[in-house]
């Protein structure tokens, strides 16, 4: 293995000066303590891609925790120490630094927690997943801004290649399969030929089975939350991974189309003037599971220990056809309102995933009808001399319906209409 060094001080200019100053301070302190200090991982990878990534992962060739303590003291930061992992976090006003000792990792068995012992920077980079994530920039003053590259990560970044560092990588940690999919999707990269072979082999040997349901679902979620969920899903399909989530999880043309629709709907929702707050990845999950039966949803939710929120979104996706039929028939505003009332934003958007022709009605609901409220209340009915009872709710609903349909508008009109309803009754 040959160490290559490149000067990346120029590339570092896209990073905020306050961060550079902080890294320089840390580098000076490392010198004082006689350690080599590097920044590694996503920050470096993304910097070379001219992307800002403020995950500041520092590694120290020396005593990482001691270094973190001294740094926190000097910068007046908060310090959290994770002795079991040999790592520490220095929390400053607007950034945090993750600090670790450079180390070697051993995985006693597949998907286990690694055993670690201190190692060199080269060994620390070698324990990582892909060459593009195994780059470091030195921070000590005399070497500040030097990219340290042992495994041709820079070349792979330029070529757009995901390249595993060693043959046992995926047996040690099968979650790397999902990481490979995530990075390939995010950056539009290809797998290095040998890496692709190793991925297929690890999948054939069922390494994914070794992951606990929680970890497995976490990896799916992470991929769906990343920049290109559609491509991530296609990779899950291509490498036959969906089956690990559920036997019932089938893929077909319909699904392919729906996933594309999800991309479109998310774009549509984000462009809306009115701020719509929603959780995009849930739409992809709803799409993946939309053909499930109730039993299959139960089984899936139980296996992956889904929270009730997520479970209820998925359940609604099973009923979406009925909702759509009703919504299509709805002519009056009130009919639109009472079809959609109570649905969560992801559920409303999922209607559009299934049928984009309903945008007008969904927009009408989101932008106008959802906000409609009546001023009259049960108290007004009592004031008119009526005895409280379940019919109050019905009468008030009649008033609201009239308001939704534009038959009444002002508060006096509401009162008049309320009285009329009561008399009619
Ligand atoms: P993202 O941009 O998605 O956060 P990242 O590469 O910064 O990607 P982190 O999970 O923050 O992801 O990891 C930081 C670094 O730690 C990675 O760049 C990689 O070097 C290493 N790493 C993280 N997870 C693994 C893993 N499962 N196996 C090996 N190395 C890993």
GROMACS .gro file of C-alpha atoms and ligand atoms in nm:
model
  456
    1UNK     CA    1   0.000   0.000   0.000
    2UNK     CA    2   0.142   0.329  -0.105
    3UNK     CA    3   0.060   0.654   0.066
    4UNK     CA    4  -0.032   0.933  -0.173
    5UNK     CA    5  -0.060   1.292  -0.061
    6UNK     CA    6  -0.235   1.579  -0.237
    7UNK     CA    7  -0.269   1.940  -0.137
    8UNK     CA    8  -0.639   2.028  -0.097
    9UNK     CA    9  -0.609   2.370   0.068
   10UNK     CA   10  -0.773   2.517  -0.240
   11UNK     CA   11  -1.071   2.280  -0.215
   12UNK     CA   12  -1.106   2.373   0.152
   13UNK     CA   13  -1.196   2.727   0.053
   14UNK     CA   14  -1.563   2.631   0.010
   15UNK     CA   15  -1.579   2.559   0.383
   16UNK     CA   16  -1.682   2.835   0.620
   17UNK     CA   17  -1.379   3.018   0.762
   18UNK     CA   18  -1.495   2.958   1.120
   19UNK     CA   19  -1.477   2.582   1.061
   20UNK     CA   20  -1.132   2.610   0.903
   21UNK     CA   21  -1.015   2.814   1.202
   22UNK     CA   22  -1.151   2.550   1.435
   23UNK     CA   23  -0.975   2.269   1.246
   24UNK     CA   24  -0.650   2.469   1.253
   25UNK     CA   25  -0.680   2.521   1.627
   26UNK     CA   26  -0.735   2.148   1.673
   27UNK     CA   27  -0.430   2.081   1.454
   28UNK     CA   28  -0.212   2.311   1.663
   29UNK     CA   29  -0.323   2.145   1.983
   30UNK     CA   30  -0.246   1.801   1.837
   31UNK     CA   31   0.105   1.923   1.758
   32UNK     CA   32   0.149   2.041   2.116
   33UNK     CA   33   0.051   1.697   2.240
   34UNK     CA   34   0.269   1.523   1.985
   35UNK     CA   35  -0.017   1.359   1.792
   36UNK     CA   36  -0.110   1.344   1.426
   37UNK     CA   37  -0.462   1.466   1.367
   38UNK     CA   38  -0.686   1.407   1.066
   39UNK     CA   39  -1.038   1.477   0.953
   40UNK     CA   40  -1.191   1.173   0.784
   41UNK     CA   41  -1.504   1.028   0.625
   42UNK     CA   42  -1.798   1.213   0.473
   43UNK     CA   43  -1.649   1.560   0.518
   44UNK     CA   44  -1.346   1.470   0.306
   45UNK     CA   45  -1.537   1.271   0.044
   46UNK     CA   46  -1.791   1.546  -0.003
   47UNK     CA   47  -1.529   1.821  -0.004
   48UNK     CA   48  -1.364   1.662  -0.306
   49UNK     CA   49  -1.708   1.655  -0.469
   50UNK     CA   50  -1.744   2.024  -0.384
   51UNK     CA   51  -2.018   1.948  -0.138
   52UNK     CA   52  -2.031   2.084   0.213
   53UNK     CA   53  -2.071   1.814   0.477
   54UNK     CA   54  -2.045   1.931   0.834
   55UNK     CA   55  -1.999   1.590   0.991
   56UNK     CA   56  -1.667   1.665   1.152
   57UNK     CA   57  -1.506   1.328   1.227
   58UNK     CA   58  -1.156   1.368   1.365
   59UNK     CA   59  -0.912   1.088   1.433
   60UNK     CA   60  -0.603   1.116   1.645
   61UNK     CA   61  -0.292   0.906   1.615
   62UNK     CA   62  -0.248   0.914   1.992
   63UNK     CA   63  -0.486   0.936   2.286
   64UNK     CA   64  -0.816   1.041   2.131
   65UNK     CA   65  -1.005   1.092   2.456
   66UNK     CA   66  -0.722   1.290   2.617
   67UNK     CA   67  -0.705   1.504   2.308
   68UNK     CA   68  -1.081   1.562   2.317
   69UNK     CA   69  -1.066   1.660   2.685
   70UNK     CA   70  -0.792   1.916   2.625
   71UNK     CA   71  -0.965   2.052   2.316
   72UNK     CA   72  -1.299   2.087   2.494
   73UNK     CA   73  -1.125   2.268   2.779
   74UNK     CA   74  -0.942   2.505   2.543
   75UNK     CA   75  -1.249   2.588   2.337
   76UNK     CA   76  -1.490   2.597   2.627
   77UNK     CA   77  -1.697   2.323   2.472
   78UNK     CA   78  -1.911   2.050   2.626
   79UNK     CA   79  -1.754   1.709   2.634
   80UNK     CA   80  -1.917   1.367   2.612
   81UNK     CA   81  -1.697   1.065   2.648
   82UNK     CA   82  -1.793   0.718   2.526
   83UNK     CA   83  -1.526   0.508   2.693
   84UNK     CA   84  -1.658   0.178   2.559
   85UNK     CA   85  -1.606   0.301   2.207
   86UNK     CA   86  -1.294   0.506   2.278
   87UNK     CA   87  -1.462   0.810   2.129
   88UNK     CA   88  -1.568   1.154   2.244
   89UNK     CA   89  -1.781   1.440   2.122
   90UNK     CA   90  -1.685   1.803   2.172
   91UNK     CA   91  -1.993   2.018   2.145
   92UNK     CA   92  -1.930   2.381   2.056
   93UNK     CA   93  -2.190   2.651   2.003
   94UNK     CA   94  -2.288   2.563   1.649
   95UNK     CA   95  -2.079   2.259   1.559
   96UNK     CA   96  -1.973   1.937   1.712
   97UNK     CA   97  -1.657   1.740   1.665
   98UNK     CA   98  -1.652   1.361   1.681
   99UNK     CA   99  -1.315   1.250   1.803
  100UNK     CA  100  -1.164   0.900   1.808
  101UNK     CA  101  -0.830   0.731   1.835
  102UNK     CA  102  -0.714   0.581   1.505
  103UNK     CA  103  -0.791   0.212   1.538
  104UNK     CA  104  -0.802  -0.139   1.398
  105UNK     CA  105  -1.128  -0.329   1.407
  106UNK     CA  106  -1.191  -0.703   1.429
  107UNK     CA  107  -1.532  -0.856   1.375
  108UNK     CA  108  -1.552  -1.182   1.572
  109UNK     CA  109  -1.857  -1.288   1.369
  110UNK     CA  110  -2.084  -1.149   1.100
  111UNK     CA  111  -2.278  -0.837   1.200
  112UNK     CA  112  -2.121  -0.833   1.546
  113UNK     CA  113  -1.990  -0.525   1.718
  114UNK     CA  114  -1.625  -0.490   1.630
  115UNK     CA  115  -1.345  -0.535   1.879
  116UNK     CA  116  -1.110  -0.244   1.852
  117UNK     CA  117  -0.752  -0.161   1.938
  118UNK     CA  118  -0.541   0.144   1.859
  119UNK     CA  119  -0.380   0.144   1.516
  120UNK     CA  120  -0.218   0.377   1.267
  121UNK     CA  121  -0.405   0.618   1.041
  122UNK     CA  122  -0.354   0.371   0.760
  123UNK     CA  123  -0.520   0.094   0.960
  124UNK     CA  124  -0.798   0.328   1.064
  125UNK     CA  125  -0.869   0.410   0.702
  126UNK     CA  126  -0.850   0.044   0.603
  127UNK     CA  127  -1.124  -0.053   0.852
  128UNK     CA  128  -1.371   0.167   0.665
  129UNK     CA  129  -1.620   0.061   0.401
  130UNK     CA  130  -1.526   0.205   0.061
  131UNK     CA  131  -1.220   0.372  -0.084
  132UNK     CA  132  -1.413   0.698  -0.125
  133UNK     CA  133  -1.478   0.696   0.251
  134UNK     CA  134  -1.120   0.608   0.339
  135UNK     CA  135  -0.965   0.948   0.277
  136UNK     CA  136  -0.820   1.177   0.542
  137UNK     CA  137  -0.699   1.533   0.551
  138UNK     CA  138  -0.422   1.605   0.796
  139UNK     CA  139  -0.476   1.902   1.028
  140UNK     CA  140  -0.136   1.949   1.198
  141UNK     CA  141   0.007   2.293   1.106
  142UNK     CA  142   0.295   2.181   0.887
  143UNK     CA  143   0.075   1.936   0.693
  144UNK     CA  144  -0.257   2.123   0.711
  145UNK     CA  145  -0.473   2.053   0.407
  146UNK     CA  146  -0.285   1.746   0.288
  147UNK     CA  147  -0.512   1.474   0.161
  148UNK     CA  148  -0.387   1.133   0.268
  149UNK     CA  149  -0.491   0.859   0.028
  150UNK     CA  150  -0.371   0.501   0.068
  151UNK     CA  151  -0.634   0.319  -0.136
  152UNK     CA  152  -0.689   0.536  -0.441
  153UNK     CA  153  -1.005   0.685  -0.300
  154UNK     CA  154  -0.945   1.007  -0.490
  155UNK     CA  155  -0.924   0.824  -0.818
  156UNK     CA  156  -1.242   0.627  -0.742
  157UNK     CA  157  -1.423   0.946  -0.651
  158UNK     CA  158  -1.326   1.097  -0.981
  159UNK     CA  159  -1.426   0.785  -1.170
  160UNK     CA  160  -1.754   0.748  -0.978
  161UNK     CA  161  -1.678   0.406  -0.839
  162UNK     CA  162  -1.785   0.236  -0.516
  163UNK     CA  163  -1.500   0.010  -0.423
  164UNK     CA  164  -1.479  -0.209  -0.112
  165UNK     CA  165  -1.151  -0.209   0.073
  166UNK     CA  166  -1.127  -0.580   0.142
  167UNK     CA  167  -1.293  -0.910   0.061
  168UNK     CA  168  -1.445  -0.982   0.402
  169UNK     CA  169  -1.595  -0.641   0.445
  170UNK     CA  170  -1.954  -0.744   0.384
  171UNK     CA  171  -1.931  -1.049   0.608
  172UNK     CA  172  -1.798  -0.834   0.887
  173UNK     CA  173  -2.074  -0.582   0.842
  174UNK     CA  174  -2.361  -0.656   0.601
  175UNK     CA  175  -2.504  -0.308   0.654
  176UNK     CA  176  -2.232  -0.199   0.413
  177UNK     CA  177  -2.443  -0.349   0.134
  178UNK     CA  178  -2.703  -0.084   0.210
  179UNK     CA  179  -2.435   0.182   0.239
  180UNK     CA  180  -2.309   0.081  -0.105
  181UNK     CA  181  -2.660   0.123  -0.246
  182UNK     CA  182  -2.703   0.457  -0.073
  183UNK     CA  183  -2.380   0.607  -0.202
  184UNK     CA  184  -2.428   0.461  -0.551
  185UNK     CA  185  -2.775   0.617  -0.561
  186UNK     CA  186  -2.678   0.948  -0.410
  187UNK     CA  187  -2.384   1.015  -0.637
  188UNK     CA  188  -2.494   0.812  -0.939
  189UNK     CA  189  -2.191   0.586  -0.900
  190UNK     CA  190  -2.123   0.236  -1.029
  191UNK     CA  191  -1.986  -0.058  -0.834
  192UNK     CA  192  -1.632  -0.161  -0.903
  193UNK     CA  193  -1.652  -0.500  -1.074
  194UNK     CA  194  -1.500  -0.695  -0.788
  195UNK     CA  195  -1.717  -0.505  -0.540
  196UNK     CA  196  -2.029  -0.600  -0.732
  197UNK     CA  197  -1.922  -0.962  -0.722
  198UNK     CA  198  -1.868  -0.939  -0.347
  199UNK     CA  199  -2.208  -0.781  -0.299
  200UNK     CA  200  -2.377  -1.060  -0.492
  201UNK     CA  201  -2.181  -1.322  -0.306
  202UNK     CA  202  -2.265  -1.175   0.035
  203UNK     CA  203  -2.632  -1.163  -0.059
  204UNK     CA  204  -2.626  -1.520  -0.190
  205UNK     CA  205  -2.477  -1.631   0.138
  206UNK     CA  206  -2.763  -1.466   0.326
  207UNK     CA  207  -2.545  -1.231   0.531
  208UNK     CA  208  -2.841  -0.994   0.548
  209UNK     CA  209  -3.025  -1.252   0.760
  210UNK     CA  210  -2.774  -1.179   1.033
  211UNK     CA  211  -2.899  -0.825   1.084
  212UNK     CA  212  -3.159  -0.772   1.351
  213UNK     CA  213  -3.498  -0.648   1.224
  214UNK     CA  214  -3.434  -0.310   1.384
  215UNK     CA  215  -3.105  -0.264   1.204
  216UNK     CA  216  -3.250  -0.393   0.880
  217UNK     CA  217  -3.543  -0.154   0.888
  218UNK     CA  218  -3.306   0.127   0.989
  219UNK     CA  219  -3.105   0.067   0.673
  220UNK     CA  220  -3.416   0.076   0.458
  221UNK     CA  221  -3.529   0.397   0.620
  222UNK     CA  222  -3.187   0.553   0.582
  223UNK     CA  223  -3.184   0.470   0.210
  224UNK     CA  224  -3.534   0.608   0.162
  225UNK     CA  225  -3.429   0.927   0.342
  226UNK     CA  226  -3.123   0.977   0.125
  227UNK     CA  227  -3.104   1.188  -0.189
  228UNK     CA  228  -3.222   0.934  -0.445
  229UNK     CA  229  -3.466   0.687  -0.289
  230UNK     CA  230  -3.594   0.569  -0.626
  231UNK     CA  231  -3.252   0.455  -0.734
  232UNK     CA  232  -3.196   0.301  -0.390
  233UNK     CA  233  -3.518   0.100  -0.425
  234UNK     CA  234  -3.417  -0.013  -0.774
  235UNK     CA  235  -3.093  -0.147  -0.630
  236UNK     CA  236  -3.286  -0.335  -0.360
  237UNK     CA  237  -3.492  -0.485  -0.640
  238UNK     CA  238  -3.196  -0.557  -0.866
  239UNK     CA  239  -3.011  -0.745  -0.593
  240UNK     CA  240  -3.322  -0.919  -0.462
  241UNK     CA  241  -3.318  -0.765  -0.117
  242UNK     CA  242  -3.686  -0.681  -0.077
  243UNK     CA  243  -3.759  -1.035   0.030
  244UNK     CA  244  -3.567  -0.978   0.356
  245UNK     CA  245  -3.829  -0.725   0.455
  246UNK     CA  246  -4.127  -0.940   0.370
  247UNK     CA  247  -4.212  -1.237   0.150
  248UNK     CA  248  -4.507  -1.036   0.030
  249UNK     CA  249  -4.297  -0.748  -0.094
  250UNK     CA  250  -4.324  -0.787  -0.469
  251UNK     CA  251  -4.198  -0.556  -0.737
  252UNK     CA  252  -4.360  -0.499  -1.073
  253UNK     CA  253  -4.432  -0.239  -1.339
  254UNK     CA  254  -4.709  -0.088  -1.133
  255UNK     CA  255  -4.475  -0.032  -0.841
  256UNK     CA  256  -4.208   0.109  -1.066
  257UNK     CA  257  -4.458   0.363  -1.195
  258UNK     CA  258  -4.584   0.450  -0.849
  259UNK     CA  259  -4.235   0.516  -0.718
  260UNK     CA  260  -4.176   0.757  -1.004
  261UNK     CA  261  -4.503   0.921  -0.910
  262UNK     CA  262  -4.377   0.962  -0.554
  263UNK     CA  263  -4.079   1.161  -0.686
  264UNK     CA  264  -4.319   1.377  -0.883
  265UNK     CA  265  -4.559   1.436  -0.594
  266UNK     CA  266  -4.277   1.526  -0.356
  267UNK     CA  267  -4.158   1.783  -0.612
  268UNK     CA  268  -4.513   1.912  -0.645
  269UNK     CA  269  -4.560   1.944  -0.269
  270UNK     CA  270  -4.227   2.118  -0.216
  271UNK     CA  271  -4.307   2.374  -0.481
  272UNK     CA  272  -4.633   2.471  -0.321
  273UNK     CA  273  -4.631   2.825  -0.188
  274UNK     CA  274  -4.794   2.725   0.132
  275UNK     CA  275  -4.546   2.537   0.345
  276UNK     CA  276  -4.647   2.174   0.355
  277UNK     CA  277  -4.463   1.980   0.620
  278UNK     CA  278  -4.440   1.612   0.551
  279UNK     CA  279  -4.202   1.319   0.578
  280UNK     CA  280  -4.109   1.215   0.224
  281UNK     CA  281  -3.957   0.875   0.300
  282UNK     CA  282  -4.290   0.754   0.440
  283UNK     CA  283  -4.442   0.796   0.095
  284UNK     CA  284  -4.187   0.553  -0.048
  285UNK     CA  285  -4.259   0.306   0.228
  286UNK     CA  286  -4.635   0.336   0.172
  287UNK     CA  287  -4.575   0.271  -0.196
  288UNK     CA  288  -4.363  -0.034  -0.133
  289UNK     CA  289  -4.630  -0.184   0.090
  290UNK     CA  290  -4.947  -0.060  -0.075
  291UNK     CA  291  -5.059  -0.402  -0.201
  292UNK     CA  292  -5.033  -0.562   0.143
  293UNK     CA  293  -5.330  -0.721   0.317
  294UNK     CA  294  -5.419  -0.618   0.670
  295UNK     CA  295  -5.252  -0.931   0.804
  296UNK     CA  296  -4.936  -0.858   0.612
  297UNK     CA  297  -4.926  -0.506   0.752
  298UNK     CA  298  -4.969  -0.644   1.102
  299UNK     CA  299  -4.690  -0.891   1.050
  300UNK     CA  300  -4.459  -0.630   0.899
  301UNK     CA  301  -4.529  -0.375   1.172
  302UNK     CA  302  -4.467  -0.630   1.441
  303UNK     CA  303  -4.148  -0.764   1.289
  304UNK     CA  304  -3.997  -0.419   1.254
  305UNK     CA  305  -4.152  -0.279   1.566
  306UNK     CA  306  -4.305   0.015   1.379
  307UNK     CA  307  -4.448   0.299   1.582
  308UNK     CA  308  -4.821   0.359   1.568
  309UNK     CA  309  -4.784   0.663   1.344
  310UNK     CA  310  -4.604   0.471   1.075
  311UNK     CA  311  -4.837   0.177   1.107
  312UNK     CA  312  -5.143   0.393   1.065
  313UNK     CA  313  -5.002   0.555   0.748
  314UNK     CA  314  -4.940   0.213   0.599
  315UNK     CA  315  -5.287   0.097   0.696
  316UNK     CA  316  -5.444   0.396   0.527
  317UNK     CA  317  -5.260   0.312   0.208
  318UNK     CA  318  -5.462  -0.011   0.200
  319UNK     CA  319  -5.785   0.185   0.198
  320UNK     CA  320  -5.672   0.439  -0.052
  321UNK     CA  321  -5.877   0.302  -0.342
  322UNK     CA  322  -6.203   0.353  -0.152
  323UNK     CA  323  -6.100   0.702  -0.053
  324UNK     CA  324  -6.015   0.781  -0.414
  325UNK     CA  325  -6.349   0.653  -0.541
  326UNK     CA  326  -6.530   0.867  -0.289
  327UNK     CA  327  -6.317   1.170  -0.365
  328UNK     CA  328  -6.380   1.136  -0.736
  329UNK     CA  329  -6.754   1.138  -0.674
  330UNK     CA  330  -6.733   1.434  -0.440
  331UNK     CA  331  -6.877   1.742  -0.604
  332UNK     CA  332  -6.949   1.983  -0.322
  333UNK     CA  333  -6.669   2.124  -0.106
  334UNK     CA  334  -6.822   1.962   0.198
  335UNK     CA  335  -6.807   1.622   0.030
  336UNK     CA  336  -6.438   1.676  -0.044
  337UNK     CA  337  -6.385   1.789   0.313
  338UNK     CA  338  -6.557   1.497   0.480
  339UNK     CA  339  -6.379   1.249   0.254
  340UNK     CA  340  -6.038   1.382   0.351
  341UNK     CA  341  -6.096   1.503   0.703
  342UNK     CA  342  -5.863   1.334   0.951
  343UNK     CA  343  -5.616   1.211   0.690
  344UNK     CA  344  -5.252   1.290   0.757
  345UNK     CA  345  -5.049   1.486   0.506
  346UNK     CA  346  -4.858   1.181   0.380
  347UNK     CA  347  -5.192   1.008   0.325
  348UNK     CA  348  -5.325   1.299   0.126
  349UNK     CA  349  -5.012   1.301  -0.086
  350UNK     CA  350  -5.036   0.927  -0.134
  351UNK     CA  351  -5.377   0.980  -0.294
  352UNK     CA  352  -5.196   1.186  -0.556
  353UNK     CA  353  -4.933   0.920  -0.600
  354UNK     CA  354  -5.214   0.689  -0.699
  355UNK     CA  355  -5.412   0.941  -0.899
  356UNK     CA  356  -5.259   1.269  -1.001
  357UNK     CA  357  -5.585   1.391  -1.154
  358UNK     CA  358  -5.705   1.466  -0.801
  359UNK     CA  359  -5.458   1.750  -0.742
  360UNK     CA  360  -5.725   2.017  -0.757
  361UNK     CA  361  -5.934   1.860  -0.488
  362UNK     CA  362  -5.635   1.789  -0.266
  363UNK     CA  363  -5.511   2.146  -0.310
  364UNK     CA  364  -5.855   2.281  -0.234
  365UNK     CA  365  -5.861   2.078   0.086
  366UNK     CA  366  -5.508   2.172   0.191
  367UNK     CA  367  -5.530   2.538   0.105
  368UNK     CA  368  -5.886   2.625   0.196
  369UNK     CA  369  -6.119   2.366   0.338
  370UNK     CA  370  -5.883   2.238   0.605
  371UNK     CA  371  -5.882   2.581   0.766
  372UNK     CA  372  -6.257   2.635   0.766
  373UNK     CA  373  -6.398   2.673   1.114
  374UNK     CA  374  -6.733   2.780   1.240
  375UNK     CA  375  -6.778   3.032   1.519
  376UNK     CA  376  -7.102   2.897   1.660
  377UNK     CA  377  -7.077   2.627   1.923
  378UNK     CA  378  -7.284   2.412   2.155
  379UNK     CA  379  -7.301   2.704   2.393
  380UNK     CA  380  -7.496   2.905   2.135
  381UNK     CA  381  -7.748   2.622   2.107
  382UNK     CA  382  -7.792   2.612   2.484
  383UNK     CA  383  -7.831   2.992   2.486
  384UNK     CA  384  -8.118   2.944   2.243
  385UNK     CA  385  -8.286   2.731   2.508
  386UNK     CA  386  -8.215   2.379   2.387
  387UNK     CA  387  -8.121   2.082   2.603
  388UNK     CA  388  -7.773   1.940   2.529
  389UNK     CA  389  -7.768   1.607   2.349
  390UNK     CA  390  -7.594   1.408   2.077
  391UNK     CA  391  -7.787   1.600   1.810
  392UNK     CA  392  -7.575   1.909   1.888
  393UNK     CA  393  -7.289   1.756   1.699
  394UNK     CA  394  -7.507   1.682   1.401
  395UNK     CA  395  -7.651   2.033   1.389
  396UNK     CA  396  -7.308   2.193   1.414
  397UNK     CA  397  -7.190   1.969   1.134
  398UNK     CA  398  -7.478   2.098   0.922
  399UNK     CA  399  -7.363   2.455   0.987
  400UNK     CA  400  -7.007   2.364   0.896
  401UNK     CA  401  -7.124   2.192   0.580
  402UNK     CA  402  -7.312   2.504   0.475
  403UNK     CA  403  -7.006   2.714   0.543
  404UNK     CA  404  -6.780   2.481   0.346
  405UNK     CA  405  -7.019   2.495   0.055
  406UNK     CA  406  -7.026   2.872   0.063
  407UNK     CA  407  -7.394   2.899   0.154
  408UNK     CA  408  -7.307   3.105   0.457
  409UNK     CA  409  -6.999   3.304   0.547
  410UNK     CA  410  -7.019   3.563   0.826
  411UNK     CA  411  -7.085   3.488   1.194
  412UNK     CA  412  -7.439   3.639   1.188
  413UNK     CA  413  -7.515   3.413   0.892
  414UNK     CA  414  -7.391   3.116   1.095
  415UNK     CA  415  -7.627   3.212   1.379
  416UNK     CA  416  -7.923   3.249   1.144
  417UNK     CA  417  -7.848   2.919   0.980
  418UNK     CA  418  -7.806   2.749   1.318
  419UNK     CA  419  -8.149   2.868   1.427
  420UNK     CA  420  -8.304   2.751   1.103
  421UNK     CA  421  -8.153   2.405   1.147
  422UNK     CA  422  -8.281   2.386   1.503
  423UNK     CA  423  -8.630   2.492   1.405
  424UNK     CA  424  -8.638   2.243   1.121
  425UNK     CA  425  -8.546   1.976   1.367
  426LIG     P1  426  -2.342   1.027   0.511
  426LIG     O1  427  -2.309   1.137   0.416
  426LIG     O2  428  -2.451   0.939   0.464
  426LIG     O3  429  -2.356   1.069   0.653
  426LIG     P2  430  -2.088   0.923   0.591
  426LIG     O4  431  -1.987   0.848   0.511
  426LIG     O5  432  -2.049   1.055   0.645
  426LIG     O6  433  -2.215   0.933   0.501
  426LIG     P3  434  -2.119   0.819   0.854
  426LIG     O7  435  -2.213   0.712   0.892
  426LIG     O8  436  -2.124   0.949   0.923
  426LIG     O9  437  -2.142   0.830   0.701
  426LIG    O10  438  -1.973   0.760   0.866
  426LIG     C1  439  -1.856   0.837   0.865
  426LIG     C2  440  -1.743   0.751   0.814
  426LIG    O11  441  -1.727   0.636   0.896
  426LIG     C3  442  -1.766   0.696   0.675
  426LIG    O12  443  -1.727   0.786   0.575
  426LIG     C4  444  -1.682   0.572   0.676
  426LIG    O13  445  -1.546   0.602   0.658
  426LIG     C5  446  -1.698   0.522   0.817
  426LIG     N1  447  -1.810   0.427   0.830
  426LIG     C6  448  -1.936   0.453   0.866
  426LIG     N2  449  -2.010   0.342   0.870
  426LIG     C7  450  -1.928   0.242   0.835
  426LIG     C8  451  -1.944   0.102   0.821
  426LIG     N3  452  -2.062   0.043   0.841
  426LIG     N4  453  -1.835   0.031   0.786
  426LIG     C9  454  -1.717   0.089   0.768
  426LIG     N5  455  -1.694   0.218   0.777
  426LIG    C10  456  -1.799   0.295   0.811
   0.00000   0.00000   0.00000
